Amino acid sequence: MHSYNPDKIESKWQKHWLANKTFKTPTDTDKPKYYVLDMFPYPSGSGLHVGHPEGYTATDIIARYKRMNGFNVLHPIGWDAFGLPAEQYAVKTGTHPRITTEKNVNKFREQLQAIGFSYDWDREVNTTDPDYYKWTQWIFLQLYKKGLAYEDEVAVNWCPELGTVLANEEVIDGKSEVGGYPVIRKPMRQWVLKITEYAEELLQDLEELDWPESLKEMQRNWIGKSIGAEVDFEIDLSENMQAFKSLQDEELPLKIKVFTTRPDTIFGATYMVLAPEHHLVEKITTDEQQEAISNYKEEAAKKSDLERQELSKEKTGAFTGAYAFNPANGKKIPIWVADYVLASYGTGAIMAVPGQDERDWEFAEKFDLEIVRTVEPPQDFEGKAYTGEGPAINSDFLNGLKIKEAKKKIITWLEEKGAGKKSVNYKLRDWLFSRQRYWGEPFPIIHVDGEHKALPESELPVTLPEVDKYQPTGDGEPPLANAEDWVNTTDPETGKPAKRETNTMPQWAGSCWYYLRYISPEFDGGPVDPDYEKYWMPVDLYVGGAEHAVLHLLYARFWHKVLYDIGVVSTKEPFQKLVNQGMILGEMEYTDPDGEKLSDDQVEKRGEGFVVKGTDTKVEARAHKMSKSRGNVINPDNIIEQYGADSLRLYEMFMGPLEQVKPWSTKGVEGVNRFLNRVWRLLVDEDSGEISDKVKDIEATKEHLKPLHEAIKKVTEDIEGLRFNTGISALMIFVNEANSWKEIPLSVAKEFVQILNPFAPHITEEMWRMLGEEESIAYAKWPEFNEEYLKADEIMYPIQVNGKMRGELFVDADKAKDKEYVLGLAKEEENVAKYLEEGELIKEIFVPGKIVNLVVK
């Protein structure tokens, strides 16, 4: 027997594609191009689970389809290989992260090749390769030269156990996302990138992108553009003259600058709040309040920014003992410190208007501070802070004005008085760009005479030194500080003693520009060959998880815009079309009313839910995110071993719409595997292992061409629309139809195999050769559907009398739009004629190709 054997077929063609470089990217630039990209994978030690190949399969289908449509296709893969897990493993075991990373990369590569993805493996890049990160360092130098990289003392999320700074998103409930270790706020010397310089461009250029609207909205919210006013509140020095004796004349008068989107409420500003980290806190705090403020700052340092901004948390704060003057009415108002104000947003200080802000109301209530409403609420309003529309009240010359007019008037007044000005603010903060780790890109920076200085480009790459231990120093300095021979160096330009920068770049650095390196991985004149960049950019389709909606995509867009400004790239945006694939959950889990788990065999579907088989007892059915702790991770290696890679690919695309969250079902894999077996038996004689005698070199008839071209049309349109699940359904319908034929024309067999190929490349490559073709199916011209073959021989007209169905009429397609002909036949129908005999025909309704309705009185 020569039944379908995926193990034999798939390994054969995978070796052939690799050996023959079947998917090598063309270097000519005469044809139209298509750049289809997967989000950069991090090669973890656990390898792939079945959720990973979903997006990769989608892009591979597109890549194969576009090649067959005459496009030059760039479909590369590489490794975002710097990362904390390899460093943590090094700390525990002493194993160099490079060894761990190489092992993981090899595992990932082997798994991806086993699924049959049509990557150009000659373009594989790795962020940990010095030949790659040489250009990451080069891009940093350009940022540095443009004034977009600077050093700063920043309060950061410091994890002593991990020995590194964490982003806000990496801290959950005061603990590190990785390992669950305590995290504290600590001021540290950091490198920061001035992404805020590009805030407006990043916001405006979203409009030109073919991205999901929900994702664009997430970026808009992250950038957080606000239009309002900057207002200066002068501090009352008379309350604490002793504390201010050290101030120089040029520092006086001492002012607190606030940004507010509601300057119209300034008459209701009854107190001020500074972030605990604000630079004025130490200067203005009275002696009596020093201890309270010091204790409060210490507690605030233990919380992440996200925790501090939780609306539901109880408000806390401490009074500085100082006062400021409200510039609108001259009233003296107290200055407090509270952690719900962040140093990183606006100016790190707010004017508190409890009458119009819920957080300020809660704070004022707790600490018994004055509350003044400045917008009149409706008469039936029974709440506390009123945040809606209404006329201004208690606001002097603004009284009676609506909010919009009041804003305009107060800004003009503030500008005339020199107390403020119109301003635009962004929630987006500059990008904290350094990490206290070993396993990352070294900065191309040295410190000479206490000042930082860029290394010449000729010194790149600055490579990582070999070290004996990967832990940070005892005082929190990064692990690279332990490599004294490497740290202590000489300035190549002046010959002076110098020290190397010991922070390393974050993992985001290498993934900010990898899509450019794929274009010309061997090019040594810059990050990318300018001629090929002009041809290949922008990326035509980028597919990846929604978890990268903000940070990676925002950072990559920022770097790309800088590269555009310095002439390295020719497009303003890197990724023209973006699609987020939905998460694949674990197998459905069933629980009875007593909480007992049930197997698949013990339940059955009934209506919209499930019941215990043979009973009416309802069952809870739920799928969970795959995780080791839950034990529901599905390894693709096991699926491939049992069913084959084509079955895995086909099933992942058949589960449902690409963007949807879907539960895994191994029974579903069995179903598509049966389909591939039917495809094999349709065209192959299992006894001889040759093409079936049913397949003959004969002319195709309408019987063959109609279902074939219906499938070609549907599959073509569905691939273009990324509706892979319905495209597969069309293939299944065709196979069901073709199984009823006594003979299958060779031309029909070939075209069917071609449209199945992007989904199931191994079985189709095998059958393509068996059908007599000598070259790879990968570049065979995609079949075009012919509308003529899709036309029906007959059209069925429902016949209604007074709107009720009374019969059906089948008419030759070429006469179906002849009104007189169709109506004549309709009136002769036996069940229609009797109604016409019994009454008077007063109206004839004829909708071509759709319906006949006769109105009888």
CSV table of C-alpha atoms in Angstrom, one decimal, residues 26 36 119 155 215 292 304 317 333 355 386 404 454 458 471 505 543 547 577 630 659 694 718 737 817 823:
chain,number,residue,atom,x,y,z
A,26,PRO,CA,15.4,37.1,-6.0
A,36,VAL,CA,5.9,39.6,4.2
A,119,TYR,CA,11.8,31.2,4.6
A,155,ALA,CA,13.7,56.8,39.4
A,215,LEU,CA,-4.4,48.9,17.7
A,292,ALA,CA,6.7,62.9,57.3
A,304,SER,CA,5.3,51.0,40.4
A,317,GLY,CA,-0.2,62.0,50.9
A,333,ILE,CA,-3.1,77.2,48.8
A,355,GLY,CA,-14.9,70.1,42.5
A,386,TYR,CA,-18.7,66.9,38.5
A,404,LYS,CA,-14.6,75.7,25.6
A,454,ALA,CA,30.7,58.6,21.6
A,458,SER,CA,35.6,52.7,13.2
A,471,GLN,CA,25.8,38.9,38.7
A,505,MET,CA,20.9,48.2,25.7
A,543,VAL,CA,1.8,39.6,11.3
A,547,GLU,CA,0.9,42.0,23.0
A,577,LYS,CA,-0.3,46.6,6.8
A,630,ARG,CA,-1.7,24.3,33.8
A,659,GLU,CA,-7.7,37.4,14.3
A,694,LYS,CA,-9.0,8.3,-13.1
A,718,ASP,CA,-9.9,34.4,0.7
A,737,GLU,CA,-17.5,17.1,-5.8
A,817,LYS,CA,-33.5,37.8,-18.1
A,823,LEU,CA,-43.5,35.4,-17.2
